[in-house]
Short mmCIF file of C-alpha atoms in Angstrom, two decimals:
data_model
loop_
_atom_site.label_atom_id
_atom_site.label_comp_id
_atom_site.label_asym_id
_atom_site.label_seq_id
_atom_site.Cartn_x
_atom_site.Cartn_y
_atom_site.Cartn_z
CA MET C 1 0.00 0.00 0.00
CA ALA C 2 2.88 2.36 -0.75
CA SER C 3 1.17 5.39 -2.24
CA ASP C 4 2.92 8.24 -3.99
CA SER C 5 4.28 11.10 -1.92
CA SER C 6 4.08 14.58 -3.40
CA PHE C 7 4.62 18.27 -2.88
CA ASP C 8 3.73 21.44 -4.80
CA ILE C 9 6.19 24.05 -6.01
CA VAL C 10 4.65 27.53 -5.86
CA SER C 11 5.78 31.14 -5.98
CA LYS C 12 3.63 33.19 -3.62
CA ILE C 13 4.08 36.39 -1.62
CA ASP C 14 2.58 37.15 1.77
CA ARG C 15 0.71 40.36 0.83
CA GLN C 16 0.49 41.51 4.45
CA GLU C 17 4.27 41.25 4.86
CA ALA C 18 4.81 43.15 1.58
CA ASP C 19 2.42 45.86 2.79
CA ASN C 20 4.25 46.04 6.13
CA ALA C 21 7.60 46.38 4.32
CA LEU C 22 6.21 49.19 2.15
CA ASN C 23 4.82 51.03 5.19
CA GLN C 24 8.14 50.69 7.05
CA ALA C 25 10.02 51.99 4.00
CA ARG C 26 7.58 54.92 3.66
CA LYS C 27 8.07 55.88 7.33
CA GLU C 28 11.85 55.68 7.02
CA VAL C 29 11.85 57.80 3.85
CA GLU C 30 9.66 60.42 5.55
CA GLN C 31 11.95 60.60 8.62
CA ARG C 32 15.46 60.31 7.16
CA TYR C 33 17.42 63.54 6.91
CA ASP C 34 18.96 62.78 3.50
CA PHE C 35 15.46 62.47 1.96
CA LYS C 36 14.20 65.85 3.30
CA GLY C 37 13.14 68.19 0.51
CA THR C 38 13.69 65.64 -2.26
CA GLY C 39 10.03 64.80 -2.79
CA ALA C 40 10.88 61.15 -2.13
CA SER C 41 7.89 58.84 -1.58
CA ILE C 42 6.83 55.23 -1.94
CA GLU C 43 3.23 54.03 -2.20
CA TRP C 44 0.91 51.40 -3.65
CA SER C 45 -0.46 52.26 -7.07
CA GLY C 46 -3.05 49.57 -7.69
CA GLU C 47 -1.14 46.27 -7.81
CA SER C 48 2.21 47.96 -8.41
CA ILE C 49 4.49 50.07 -6.22
CA LEU C 50 5.27 53.66 -7.23
CA ILE C 51 8.49 55.32 -6.08
CA LYS C 52 8.97 59.05 -6.71
CA ALA C 53 11.90 61.42 -6.09
CA ASN C 54 13.45 64.55 -7.62
CA SER C 55 16.54 62.70 -8.96
CA ASP C 56 17.22 59.21 -10.22
CA GLU C 57 19.78 58.60 -7.42
CA ARG C 58 17.17 59.46 -4.78
CA ALA C 59 14.61 57.17 -6.46
CA LYS C 60 17.16 54.33 -6.44
CA ALA C 61 17.91 55.05 -2.76
CA VAL C 62 14.20 54.75 -1.91
CA LEU C 63 14.08 51.45 -3.84
CA ASP C 64 17.12 50.27 -1.83
CA VAL C 65 15.35 51.11 1.45
CA PHE C 66 12.27 49.16 0.28
CA GLN C 67 14.41 46.16 -0.76
CA SER C 68 16.07 46.04 2.65
CA LYS C 69 12.64 46.06 4.34
CA LEU C 70 11.48 43.19 2.07
CA ILE C 71 14.53 41.12 3.03
CA LYS C 72 13.93 41.73 6.74
CA ARG C 73 10.34 40.57 6.25
CA GLY C 74 11.45 37.33 4.55
CA ILE C 75 10.38 38.21 1.00
CA SER C 76 12.90 37.30 -1.68
CA LEU C 77 14.07 40.05 -4.03
CA LYS C 78 13.43 37.58 -6.89
CA SER C 79 9.75 38.43 -6.34
CA LEU C 80 10.34 42.15 -6.95
CA ASP C 81 10.39 43.35 -10.55
CA SER C 82 11.66 46.93 -10.75
CA GLY C 83 12.35 49.12 -13.74
CA ASP C 84 14.85 51.95 -14.13
CA PRO C 85 14.01 55.48 -12.96
CA GLN C 86 11.94 57.22 -15.63
CA PRO C 87 11.76 61.03 -15.80
CA SER C 88 8.20 62.30 -15.40
CA GLY C 89 7.99 66.09 -15.40
CA LYS C 90 10.24 67.36 -12.60
CA GLU C 91 10.46 64.00 -10.83
CA PHE C 92 11.77 60.52 -11.44
CA ARG C 93 9.55 57.46 -11.01
CA ILE C 94 10.23 53.76 -10.56
CA VAL C 95 7.33 51.36 -11.04
CA SER C 96 7.85 48.00 -9.32
CA THR C 97 5.64 44.94 -9.24
CA LEU C 98 5.58 41.86 -7.02
CA LYS C 99 5.64 38.67 -9.09
CA GLU C 100 3.45 35.77 -8.00
CA GLY C 101 2.96 32.42 -9.64
CA ILE C 102 5.33 30.50 -11.86
CA SER C 103 5.17 31.50 -15.53
CA SER C 104 4.67 28.69 -18.04
CA ASP C 105 8.22 29.14 -19.40
CA ASP C 106 9.73 28.88 -15.91
CA ALA C 107 7.48 25.91 -15.09
CA LYS C 108 8.67 24.10 -18.23
CA LYS C 109 12.30 24.89 -17.36
CA ILE C 110 11.89 23.57 -13.79
CA SER C 111 10.04 20.46 -15.02
CA LYS C 112 12.78 19.75 -17.56
CA MET C 113 15.45 20.22 -14.86
CA ILE C 114 13.66 17.71 -12.60
CA ARG C 115 13.37 15.22 -15.49
CA ASP C 116 17.00 15.59 -16.59
CA GLU C 117 18.90 16.00 -13.30
CA GLY C 118 16.58 14.58 -10.66
CA PRO C 119 16.02 10.98 -9.57
CA LYS C 120 14.34 8.82 -12.23
CA SER C 121 11.30 7.91 -10.07
CA VAL C 122 10.21 11.57 -9.78
CA LYS C 123 7.42 12.94 -11.99
CA ALA C 124 6.59 16.66 -12.31
CA GLN C 125 3.41 18.05 -13.83
CA ILE C 126 2.42 21.65 -14.43
CA GLN C 127 -0.88 22.73 -12.86
CA GLY C 128 -1.66 26.33 -13.76
CA ASP C 129 0.91 28.55 -12.05
CA GLU C 130 2.36 25.78 -9.86
CA LEU C 131 4.03 22.38 -10.22
CA ARG C 132 3.12 19.08 -8.57
CA VAL C 133 6.07 16.75 -7.97
CA GLN C 134 5.35 13.06 -7.20
CA SER C 135 7.41 10.01 -6.34
CA LYS C 136 7.14 6.77 -4.36
CA SER C 137 10.25 7.73 -2.38
CA ARG C 138 10.22 10.70 0.01
CA ASP C 139 14.03 10.75 -0.16
CA ASP C 140 13.82 11.39 -3.91
CA LEU C 141 11.42 14.30 -3.28
CA GLN C 142 13.82 15.81 -0.76
CA GLU C 143 16.63 15.41 -3.28
CA VAL C 144 14.56 17.38 -5.82
CA GLN C 145 14.00 20.15 -3.24
CA ARG C 146 17.74 20.35 -2.52
CA MET C 147 18.50 20.46 -6.25
CA LEU C 148 16.01 23.29 -6.90
CA LYS C 149 17.26 25.31 -3.91
CA ALA C 150 20.83 25.00 -5.20
CA ALA C 151 19.83 25.95 -8.77
CA ASP C 152 20.07 29.66 -9.56
CA LEU C 153 16.54 30.23 -10.85
CA ASP C 154 15.09 33.73 -11.31
CA VAL C 155 11.90 32.70 -9.47
CA ASP C 156 11.31 32.60 -5.72
CA LEU C 157 10.13 29.03 -5.00
CA GLN C 158 8.31 27.62 -1.99
CA PHE C 159 7.54 23.95 -1.38
CA VAL C 160 4.05 23.32 0.07
CA ASN C 161 1.54 20.46 0.58
CA TYR C 162 4.24 17.92 1.38
CA ARG C 163 2.39 14.58 1.67
#
């Protein structure tokens, strides 16, 4: 009666933690002396994050503050997709988004990596924006997790529903 063990590979962000990081960054930008008079701000703009400042260096500095707050909150910077500062009138803006879900290209790449480099008994199947990995051996599943953690992928992966 040895049934298959499985786990899911997902890429999700704790929205509350991201909101907390943004609020902490906003408070720090408002209070720091080197940001006084620069028009520096950070705020939600729908699903994206809008950073404004009067120079591109200041906008990058605000982005750096936000990134440090994300790291402290346990959110990987692989989940943050930021552009370069764009001039907009008298200010510079950076529009950043938080990436969730595994794109179909990345899912195919991860699935191929599991097939090629992982143990032979492991099967991976794509289910929407996540992957289900199955095997009879739990040791093989743990080997796949170690392999994916060691791989330098441009997606933040979490392993959930381990059964």
